[in-house]
């Protein structure tokens, strides 16, 4: 009997999942249908809104020629390189600053000053300093990721409930052990909120720098498309960026679930 | 382990609101293997006292000796159980219990053996892979107890451990604590504000008064063991209960 019950439950659960997906798909599908109708029967110039078929055709040929995959790889490398560098430094220095007032005070003004400058405003300076290659892009993305992770990490570490620290100390943990085994895991939810912001923003900064100073990458592709008024390539690239951003964010959420299994069932939203 | 405290004093330094003398002239002697309770009005310094014994706070003056040795130099160790359980939410029951062992770099196999033993002792065998938030309050406090015991302490300090539990669960936990104490034979210092709980569990009850916190009276509870909750209706029990209640009421403040 319980076995049958669980099968029934599974079927219900299955239907629920289908329903959820169904609800999520309605709006995008409507937009696509509308797009199709407008470009097909409406009197819209293809330079404003190209047809879905032409975008798809362009997308496929860009993939087949190997051009799009190449730009994706280049962009992804910069994006992940900068993000990993920045968030690694952000998390480690954030833990240090959250743990020690002295370090926090030491860096306080500098961090808050640089944080207040829009990262995009630093692009011209970085291009002058580091040229047009990967370097200025990775550094800018790194800088933005740094600030998105360092602040939540500091806050996360500072807000660790004292009772956990007392508890660890009563079992003989030293400062370093407390940092590693209490401060860090206790601050993880907060750190992951920062990581999600950092990864999303990495893509923004990346495309922006590639548009103003790139000879490859997805931003460059957009910029060329703009010059040539090649709307199909433009939309194909935008679509690629959307997918990329979505996957990066989903990847981070997945990572959060793997790294913090104890948060299962609790919300992971920012 | 024999625990002895002489002339313990604690002042919280605060330049804005003025210094606060929380404990003054606290003296107590606890024999090895004894179960004592400390009872007193809220804010009289029970937590401060117990955290000083556990080495989590600095004392201002006085001495704490374990077997005649100053506690800092003594090879023996204390474990503490807090009212809010204080289990690490990011560790499973088993990992929580093994935490102190891991800190002391005890190898994995030995850790597993020890944690298995204590998980069994508190009857949570089938919950070792659970996270704390998946357990009820009573189960969490049992895990906290197992975690403290896994460090093989000579003295177990408990700070109002059952105060947040409902009456039924509290009684189960009290019974379990008594059973463990008899089984393992360690020294227990139990802080509570529940008079009945203090009498039911202890060999002796230290009654504190506040402002500044000090030991007012020591009451011997010579009820025979093992005790069942039915002792609560015995005359001796009720006389002691009345006695302690009067002591607390004559002091400043209420029993919270
Ligand atoms: N860290 C602290 N700094 C200043 N005062 C404190 C601190 N901890 C406790 N106190 C004060 O010491 C007194 C005793 O507190 P506590 O030991 O927690 O009492 P109890 O556990 O008996 O309720 C209270 O008046 C409290 O406000
Ligand atoms: Mg207290």
Coordinates of C-alpha atoms and ligand atoms in Angstrom, one line a residue:
Chain A
X1 CA 0.0 0.0 0.0
X2 CA 2.6 2.6 0.9
X3 CA 4.5 1.7 -2.3
X4 CA 1.4 2.4 -4.4
X5 CA 0.9 5.6 -2.5
X6 CA 4.4 6.7 -3.4
X7 CA 3.8 6.0 -7.0
X8 CA 0.6 8.1 -6.9
X9 CA 2.6 10.8 -5.3
X10 CA 5.2 10.6 -8.0
X11 CA 2.7 10.9 -10.7
X12 CA 1.2 14.0 -9.0
X13 CA 4.7 15.4 -8.6
X14 CA 5.4 14.8 -12.3
X15 CA 2.3 16.6 -13.3
X16 CA 3.2 19.4 -11.0
X17 CA 6.6 19.8 -12.7
X18 CA 5.0 19.8 -16.1
X19 CA 2.6 22.4 -15.0
X20 CA 5.4 24.6 -13.6
X21 CA 7.3 24.4 -16.8
X22 CA 4.1 25.1 -18.8
X23 CA 3.4 28.2 -16.8
X24 CA 7.0 29.4 -17.3
X25 CA 6.9 28.9 -21.1
X26 CA 3.7 30.7 -21.8
X27 CA 5.0 34.3 -21.9
X28 CA 8.2 33.7 -24.0
X29 CA 6.1 31.6 -26.4
X30 CA 3.6 34.5 -26.8
X31 CA 6.4 36.9 -27.5
X32 CA 7.8 34.7 -30.2
X33 CA 4.4 34.2 -31.8
X34 CA 3.9 38.0 -31.7
X35 CA 7.4 38.6 -33.2
X36 CA 6.6 36.1 -36.0
X37 CA 3.3 37.7 -36.8
X38 CA 4.7 41.2 -36.7
X39 CA 7.6 40.5 -39.0
X40 CA 5.5 38.3 -41.3
X41 CA 2.4 40.3 -41.7
X42 CA 3.2 43.7 -40.1
X43 CA 4.9 46.4 -42.1
X44 CA 8.1 46.4 -40.1
X45 CA 11.4 47.0 -41.8
X46 CA 13.9 44.1 -41.3
X47 CA 16.5 46.7 -40.1
X48 CA 14.3 47.3 -37.1
X49 CA 13.1 43.8 -36.4
X50 CA 14.5 41.0 -38.5
X51 CA 12.4 37.8 -39.0
X52 CA 12.9 34.9 -36.7
X53 CA 13.9 32.7 -39.6
X54 CA 16.7 35.0 -40.7
X55 CA 18.0 35.2 -37.1
X56 CA 18.0 31.4 -36.8
X57 CA 19.6 31.0 -40.2
X58 CA 22.3 33.5 -39.2
X59 CA 22.8 31.9 -35.8
X60 CA 23.3 28.4 -37.4
X61 CA 25.7 29.7 -40.0
X62 CA 27.7 31.6 -37.3
X63 CA 27.9 28.3 -35.4
X64 CA 28.8 26.2 -38.4
X65 CA 31.5 28.6 -39.5
X66 CA 33.0 28.3 -36.1
X67 CA 32.9 32.1 -35.7
X68 CA 30.4 32.2 -32.9
X69 CA 31.9 29.4 -30.8
X70 CA 35.3 31.2 -31.1
X71 CA 33.9 34.5 -29.8
X72 CA 32.0 32.7 -27.1
X73 CA 35.2 31.0 -25.9
X74 CA 37.2 34.2 -25.9
X75 CA 34.4 36.1 -24.0
X76 CA 33.8 33.2 -21.6
X77 CA 37.5 33.0 -20.8
X78 CA 37.7 36.7 -20.0
X79 CA 34.5 36.6 -18.1
X80 CA 35.3 33.6 -16.0
X81 CA 39.0 34.6 -15.6
X82 CA 38.0 38.0 -14.2
X83 CA 35.2 36.7 -12.1
X84 CA 37.3 33.9 -10.5
X85 CA 40.2 36.3 -9.8
X86 CA 38.0 39.0 -8.4
X87 CA 35.7 36.8 -6.3
X88 CA 38.5 34.8 -5.0
X89 CA 40.3 37.9 -3.7
X90 CA 37.0 39.4 -2.6
X91 CA 36.1 36.4 -0.5
X92 CA 39.5 35.9 1.1
X93 CA 40.1 39.5 1.9
X94 CA 36.4 39.9 3.0
X95 CA 36.9 37.1 5.5
X96 CA 40.0 38.8 6.8
X97 CA 38.3 42.2 7.0
X98 CA 35.2 40.8 8.6
X99 CA 37.3 39.0 11.2
X100 CA 39.7 41.8 12.1
X101 CA 38.6 45.4 12.6
X102 CA 42.1 46.6 12.1
X103 CA 42.3 45.3 8.5
X104 CA 38.9 46.5 7.8
X105 CA 39.8 50.0 8.9
X106 CA 43.0 49.9 7.0
X107 CA 41.2 49.2 3.7
X108 CA 37.9 51.0 4.5
X109 CA 38.4 54.3 2.7
X110 CA 40.1 52.9 -0.3
X111 CA 37.6 50.2 -0.9
X112 CA 34.6 52.5 -0.4
X113 CA 36.1 55.1 -2.7
X114 CA 36.9 52.8 -5.6
X115 CA 33.6 51.0 -5.1
X116 CA 31.8 54.3 -5.7
X117 CA 33.4 54.7 -9.1
X118 CA 31.3 53.0 -11.8
X119 CA 33.5 50.2 -13.1
X120 CA 32.6 51.1 -16.6
X121 CA 34.0 54.6 -16.0
X122 CA 37.4 53.0 -15.4
X123 CA 37.4 51.3 -18.8
X124 CA 39.1 54.1 -20.7
X125 CA 41.9 54.3 -18.1
X126 CA 42.5 50.6 -18.1
X127 CA 42.6 50.6 -21.9
X128 CA 45.3 53.3 -21.8
X129 CA 47.2 51.4 -19.2
X130 CA 46.8 47.8 -20.5
X131 CA 46.0 48.1 -24.1
X132 CA 43.3 46.3 -26.1
X133 CA 44.1 42.7 -25.2
X134 CA 42.6 40.4 -22.6
X135 CA 44.3 42.2 -19.7
X136 CA 42.2 45.3 -19.2
X137 CA 39.0 43.3 -19.6
X138 CA 39.9 40.6 -17.1
X139 CA 41.1 43.3 -14.7
X140 CA 37.9 45.3 -15.0
X141 CA 35.7 42.3 -14.6
X142 CA 37.9 41.2 -11.7
X143 CA 37.5 44.6 -10.0
X144 CA 33.7 44.5 -10.4
X145 CA 33.5 40.9 -9.1
X146 CA 35.8 41.9 -6.2
X147 CA 33.5 44.6 -4.9
X148 CA 30.4 42.5 -5.4
X149 CA 31.8 39.7 -3.2
X150 CA 33.9 41.6 -0.7
X151 CA 31.1 43.5 0.9
X152 CA 28.7 40.6 1.5
X153 CA 31.6 38.5 2.7
X154 CA 32.5 41.1 5.3
X155 CA 28.9 41.4 6.4
X156 CA 28.5 37.7 6.5
X157 CA 31.5 37.1 8.7
X158 CA 30.6 40.0 11.0
X159 CA 27.1 38.7 11.5
X160 CA 28.1 35.2 12.5
X161 CA 26.3 34.3 15.6
X162 CA 28.7 34.6 18.6
X163 CA 27.3 31.3 20.0
X164 CA 28.9 29.3 17.2
X165 CA 32.3 30.9 17.9
X166 CA 31.9 30.3 21.6
X167 CA 30.9 26.7 20.9
X168 CA 33.9 26.1 18.7
X169 CA 36.3 27.7 21.2
X170 CA 34.9 25.6 24.0
X171 CA 35.9 22.6 22.0
X172 CA 39.4 23.8 21.7
X173 CA 39.4 25.5 18.3
X174 CA 42.1 28.2 17.7
X175 CA 41.5 31.4 15.8
X176 CA 42.5 29.9 12.4
X177 CA 40.4 26.8 12.9
X178 CA 37.4 29.1 13.9
X179 CA 37.9 31.1 10.8
X180 CA 38.0 28.0 8.6
X181 CA 35.3 25.9 10.2
X182 CA 32.9 28.5 11.6
X183 CA 33.2 31.9 10.0
X184 CA 33.5 30.7 6.5
X185 CA 30.6 28.2 6.4
X186 CA 28.4 30.6 8.5
X187 CA 29.1 33.4 6.0
X188 CA 28.5 31.2 2.9
X189 CA 24.9 32.1 2.2
X190 CA 25.9 35.8 2.3
X191 CA 29.0 35.1 0.1
X192 CA 26.8 33.3 -2.5
X193 CA 24.5 36.2 -2.7
X194 CA 27.6 38.3 -3.6
X195 CA 28.8 35.7 -6.1
X196 CA 25.5 35.7 -8.0
X197 CA 25.7 39.5 -8.3
X198 CA 29.3 39.2 -9.4
X199 CA 28.7 36.7 -12.1
X200 CA 25.8 38.6 -13.6
X201 CA 27.7 41.9 -13.6
X202 CA 30.8 40.2 -15.0
X203 CA 28.9 39.7 -18.3
X204 CA 27.8 43.3 -18.3
X205 CA 31.2 44.7 -17.8
X206 CA 32.7 42.2 -20.4
X207 CA 30.3 43.2 -23.2
X208 CA 30.8 46.8 -22.5
X209 CA 34.6 46.7 -22.7
X210 CA 34.5 44.5 -25.7
X211 CA 32.2 47.0 -27.5
X212 CA 34.5 49.9 -26.9
X213 CA 37.8 48.1 -27.2
X214 CA 37.7 44.7 -28.8
X215 CA 38.9 42.9 -31.9
X216 CA 37.1 39.7 -30.8
X217 CA 34.5 38.4 -28.3
X218 CA 30.7 38.8 -28.2
X219 CA 30.8 42.5 -27.6
X220 CA 32.9 43.0 -30.6
X221 CA 30.5 40.9 -32.6
X222 CA 27.7 43.3 -31.5
X223 CA 29.7 46.3 -32.4
X224 CA 30.5 45.0 -35.9
X225 CA 26.9 44.1 -36.4
X226 CA 25.9 47.6 -35.5
X227 CA 28.4 49.1 -38.0
X228 CA 27.1 46.8 -40.8
X229 CA 23.5 47.2 -39.7
X230 CA 23.5 43.4 -39.6
X231 CA 20.4 42.9 -37.5
X232 CA 20.3 39.1 -37.8
X233 CA 23.8 38.8 -36.3
X234 CA 22.9 41.4 -33.7
X235 CA 19.9 39.4 -32.4
X236 CA 21.7 36.1 -32.7
X237 CA 24.5 37.5 -30.5
X238 CA 22.0 39.0 -28.0
X239 CA 20.3 35.6 -27.8
X240 CA 23.7 33.9 -27.2
X241 CA 24.4 36.4 -24.4
X242 CA 21.0 35.8 -22.8
X243 CA 21.6 32.0 -22.8
X244 CA 25.1 32.5 -21.4
X245 CA 24.0 34.8 -18.6
X246 CA 21.2 32.5 -17.7
X247 CA 23.5 29.5 -17.6
X248 CA 26.1 31.3 -15.5
X249 CA 23.5 32.3 -13.0
X250 CA 21.9 28.8 -13.0
X251 CA 25.4 27.3 -12.6
X252 CA 26.0 29.5 -9.5
X253 CA 22.7 28.5 -8.0
X254 CA 23.5 24.9 -8.6
X255 CA 26.9 25.4 -7.0
X256 CA 25.3 27.0 -4.0
X257 CA 23.1 24.0 -3.5
X258 CA 26.0 21.6 -3.8
X259 CA 28.2 23.7 -1.4
X260 CA 25.5 24.4 1.1
X261 CA 23.4 21.2 1.3
X262 CA 22.1 22.2 4.7
X263 CA 20.2 25.1 3.1
X264 CA 18.1 22.7 1.1
X265 CA 14.5 23.8 1.4
X266 CA 15.5 27.2 2.5
X267 CA 15.4 30.1 0.0
X268 CA 18.6 30.8 -1.9
X269 CA 17.4 34.1 -3.3
X270 CA 19.5 37.2 -3.0
Chain B
X1 CA 37.4 16.0 38.9
X2 CA 37.2 18.1 41.9
X3 CA 36.3 21.7 41.1
X4 CA 37.0 24.5 43.5
X5 CA 36.3 28.2 43.1
X6 CA 37.6 30.8 45.5
X7 CA 36.8 34.5 45.7
X8 CA 35.8 34.7 42.0
X9 CA 35.1 38.2 40.9
X10 CA 34.0 39.5 37.5
X11 CA 33.7 43.1 36.4
X12 CA 32.5 44.1 32.9
X13 CA 34.4 47.2 32.0
X14 CA 32.3 49.7 30.2
X15 CA 33.5 53.3 30.0
X16 CA 30.2 54.7 28.9
X17 CA 27.7 53.1 31.2
X18 CA 30.2 52.5 34.0
X19 CA 31.7 49.2 35.1
X20 CA 29.4 46.4 36.1
X21 CA 30.3 44.2 39.0
X22 CA 28.6 40.9 38.1
X23 CA 30.2 38.3 40.3
X24 CA 31.8 39.0 43.7
X25 CA 33.3 36.5 46.1
X26 CA 31.9 33.4 44.5
X27 CA 33.1 30.3 46.4
X28 CA 32.1 26.7 45.6
X29 CA 33.5 23.3 46.0
X30 CA 32.3 20.5 43.8
X31 CA 33.4 16.9 44.4
X32 CA 34.4 14.5 41.7
X33 CA 31.4 12.9 40.0
X34 CA 29.0 15.1 41.7
X35 CA 25.9 16.6 40.1
X36 CA 25.3 20.1 41.2
X37 CA 22.8 22.8 40.1
X38 CA 23.2 26.5 40.2
X39 CA 19.9 28.4 40.5
X40 CA 19.4 32.1 40.8
X41 CA 17.4 35.1 39.5
X42 CA 17.8 36.1 35.9
X43 CA 20.8 38.3 35.4
X44 CA 22.6 37.3 38.6
X45 CA 25.6 36.1 36.6
X46 CA 25.0 32.3 36.1
X47 CA 26.0 32.4 32.5
X48 CA 29.0 34.5 33.2
X49 CA 30.1 32.2 35.9
X50 CA 29.8 29.1 33.8
X51 CA 31.5 30.7 30.8
X52 CA 34.4 31.7 33.0
X53 CA 34.7 28.1 34.2
X54 CA 34.6 27.0 30.5
X55 CA 37.4 29.4 29.7
X56 CA 35.2 31.5 27.4
X57 CA 35.4 34.7 29.5
X58 CA 38.2 36.2 31.6
X59 CA 37.8 36.4 35.3
X60 CA 38.7 39.6 37.1
X61 CA 40.0 38.0 40.3
X62 CA 39.9 34.8 42.3
X63 CA 40.9 31.3 41.4
X64 CA 39.5 28.3 39.8
X65 CA 41.1 25.0 40.7
X66 CA 40.7 21.5 39.3
X67 CA 42.3 18.9 41.6
X68 CA 44.2 21.8 43.3
X69 CA 45.6 22.9 39.9
X70 CA 44.7 26.3 38.3
X71 CA 42.3 25.5 35.6
X72 CA 44.5 26.9 32.8
X73 CA 47.3 24.5 33.8
X74 CA 45.1 21.5 34.4
X75 CA 45.1 18.7 31.9
X76 CA 41.4 18.1 32.4
X77 CA 38.9 19.7 30.2
X78 CA 35.4 21.2 30.4
X79 CA 32.6 20.9 27.9
X80 CA 29.7 23.2 27.7
X81 CA 26.1 22.9 26.5
X82 CA 24.2 26.1 25.8
X83 CA 20.6 26.9 26.0
X84 CA 20.4 27.7 22.3
X85 CA 21.9 24.3 21.4
X86 CA 24.6 26.1 19.3
X87 CA 24.9 23.2 16.9
X88 CA 26.6 24.1 13.6
X89 CA 23.8 24.3 11.0
X90 CA 26.2 23.5 8.2
X91 CA 27.2 20.1 9.7
X92 CA 25.2 16.9 10.0
X93 CA 24.5 15.4 13.4
X94 CA 27.5 13.1 13.0
X95 CA 29.9 15.9 11.9
X96 CA 28.7 18.1 14.7
X97 CA 29.5 15.4 17.2
X98 CA 32.9 14.9 15.6
X99 CA 33.8 18.6 15.5
X100 CA 35.8 18.7 18.7
X101 CA 37.6 15.5 17.7
X102 CA 38.5 16.9 14.3
X103 CA 39.8 20.0 16.0
X104 CA 42.1 17.8 18.0
X105 CA 43.2 16.0 14.9
X106 CA 41.9 12.6 15.9
X107 CA 41.9 10.3 12.8
X108 CA 38.7 9.6 10.9
X109 CA 38.2 6.0 12.0
X110 CA 38.5 6.8 15.7
X111 CA 36.2 9.8 15.2
X112 CA 33.6 7.6 13.6
X113 CA 33.8 5.1 16.4
X114 CA 33.4 7.8 19.0
X115 CA 30.5 9.6 17.3
X116 CA 28.7 6.3 16.7
X117 CA 29.0 5.6 20.4
X118 CA 27.5 8.9 21.5
X119 CA 24.9 9.1 18.8
X120 CA 23.8 5.7 20.2
X121 CA 23.9 6.9 23.8
X122 CA 21.4 9.7 23.0
X123 CA 19.3 7.4 20.9
X124 CA 19.7 9.2 17.5
X125 CA 21.2 6.4 15.5
X126 CA 18.9 6.9 12.5
X127 CA 19.5 10.7 12.4
X128 CA 23.2 10.9 12.0
X129 CA 23.0 12.2 8.4
X130 CA 20.4 14.9 9.3
X131 CA 21.1 18.6 9.6
X132 CA 20.2 20.3 12.8
X133 CA 17.3 22.3 11.3
X134 CA 15.7 19.0 10.4
X135 CA 15.5 17.9 14.1
X136 CA 13.1 18.9 16.9
X137 CA 14.4 21.0 19.8
X138 CA 14.7 18.0 22.1
X139 CA 16.7 16.1 19.5
X140 CA 19.0 19.1 18.8
X141 CA 19.7 19.4 22.5
X142 CA 20.5 15.6 22.6
X143 CA 22.9 16.1 19.8
X144 CA 24.5 19.1 21.7
X145 CA 24.8 16.8 24.7
X146 CA 26.4 14.1 22.6
X147 CA 28.8 16.6 21.0
X148 CA 29.9 17.8 24.5
X149 CA 30.3 14.2 25.8
X150 CA 32.3 13.1 22.7
X151 CA 35.1 15.3 23.8
X152 CA 35.4 13.2 27.0
X153 CA 35.2 16.1 29.3
X154 CA 36.0 15.7 33.0
X155 CA 33.4 18.4 33.8
X156 CA 30.2 19.0 31.9
X157 CA 28.8 22.5 32.2
X158 CA 25.1 23.0 31.1
X159 CA 23.6 26.5 30.9
X160 CA 19.8 26.2 31.1
X161 CA 19.9 23.5 28.5
X162 CA 16.3 22.5 28.6
X163 CA 14.7 25.9 29.2
X164 CA 13.5 26.2 25.6
X165 CA 11.9 22.8 25.5
X166 CA 8.2 21.9 26.1
X167 CA 7.4 20.3 29.4
X168 CA 7.2 16.7 28.1
X169 CA 10.4 16.9 26.1
X170 CA 12.1 18.5 29.1
X171 CA 11.3 15.6 31.3
X172 CA 12.6 13.1 28.8
X173 CA 15.8 15.1 28.5
X174 CA 16.2 15.3 32.3
X175 CA 15.8 11.6 32.6
X176 CA 18.3 11.0 29.8
X177 CA 20.8 13.3 31.3
X178 CA 20.6 11.5 34.6
X179 CA 21.0 8.2 32.9
X180 CA 24.1 9.4 31.0
X181 CA 25.6 10.9 34.2
X182 CA 25.2 7.6 36.0
X183 CA 26.6 5.7 33.1
X184 CA 29.6 7.9 32.4
X185 CA 30.2 9.2 35.9
X186 CA 31.4 12.7 35.2
X187 CA 31.1 15.9 37.2
X188 CA 28.1 18.0 36.2
X189 CA 27.4 21.7 36.8
X190 CA 23.9 22.4 35.7
X191 CA 22.5 26.0 35.5
X192 CA 18.8 26.3 35.7
X193 CA 16.0 28.7 36.8
X194 CA 13.6 25.8 37.3
X195 CA 13.6 24.8 41.0
X196 CA 12.0 21.4 40.5
X197 CA 14.5 20.6 37.8
X198 CA 17.4 21.5 40.1
X199 CA 16.1 19.3 42.9
X200 CA 15.2 16.4 40.7
X201 CA 18.7 16.2 39.2
X202 CA 21.2 17.3 41.7
X203 CA 23.1 16.2 44.7
X204 CA 23.4 19.8 45.8
X205 CA 21.8 23.0 44.7
X206 CA 23.7 26.3 44.9
X207 CA 21.3 29.2 45.3
X208 CA 22.6 32.5 44.0
X209 CA 21.6 36.1 44.7
X210 CA 22.3 39.0 42.5
X211 CA 23.9 42.5 42.4
X212 CA 26.6 41.3 42.7
X213 CA 26.1 37.6 42.0
X214 CA 27.2 35.4 44.8
X215 CA 26.4 32.0 46.2
X216 CA 23.9 32.6 48.9
X217 CA 23.2 29.1 50.2
X218 CA 24.0 25.5 49.4
X219 CA 21.2 23.0 49.8
X220 CA 21.8 19.3 50.1
X221 CA 19.3 17.2 48.2
X222 CA 19.5 13.9 49.9
X223 CA 16.8 12.1 47.9
X224 CA 17.8 8.6 47.0
X225 CA 18.8 7.6 43.5
X226 CA 17.8 6.6 40.9
X227 CA 15.0 9.2 41.0
X228 CA 11.8 9.0 39.0
X229 CA 9.7 12.0 38.3
X230 CA 7.4 10.6 41.0
X231 CA 9.8 12.0 43.7
X232 CA 8.3 15.4 42.8
X233 CA 5.3 14.5 45.0
X234 CA 7.3 13.4 48.0
X235 CA 7.3 15.6 51.1
X236 CA 11.1 16.1 51.2
X237 CA 11.0 17.3 47.6
X238 CA 8.2 19.8 48.2
X239 CA 9.8 21.1 51.4
X240 CA 13.1 21.7 49.6
X241 CA 11.2 23.3 46.7
X242 CA 9.4 25.7 49.1
X243 CA 12.7 26.4 50.8
X244 CA 14.5 27.4 47.6
X245 CA 11.6 29.4 46.5
X246 CA 11.7 31.5 49.7
X247 CA 15.4 31.9 49.4
X248 CA 15.0 33.3 45.8
X249 CA 12.1 35.5 46.7
X250 CA 13.9 37.1 49.7
X251 CA 16.8 38.0 47.4
X252 CA 16.5 40.8 44.9
X253 CA 14.6 40.1 41.8
X254 CA 12.4 37.3 40.6
X255 CA 13.2 33.9 39.3
X256 CA 12.8 34.4 35.6
Ligands
LIG1 N1 29.5 40.8 27.6 C1 28.9 41.5 28.6 N2 29.2 42.8 28.8 C2 28.6 43.5 29.7 N3 27.7 43.1 30.6 C3 27.4 41.8 30.5 C4 28.0 40.9 29.5 N4 27.4 39.7 29.6 C5 26.6 39.7 30.7 N5 26.5 41.0 31.2 C6 25.7 41.4 32.3 O1 26.1 40.6 33.4 C7 24.9 40.3 34.2 C8 24.8 38.8 34.3 O2 24.5 38.2 33.1 P1 24.4 36.6 32.9 O3 25.6 36.0 33.4 O4 24.0 36.4 31.5 O5 23.1 36.3 33.9 P2 22.3 35.0 34.0 O6 22.8 34.0 33.1 O7 22.3 34.7 35.4 O8 20.9 35.4 33.6 C9 23.7 40.9 33.5 O9 23.4 42.1 34.2 C10 24.2 41.2 32.1 O10 23.6 42.4 31.6
LIG2 MG1 22.0 33.0 31.4

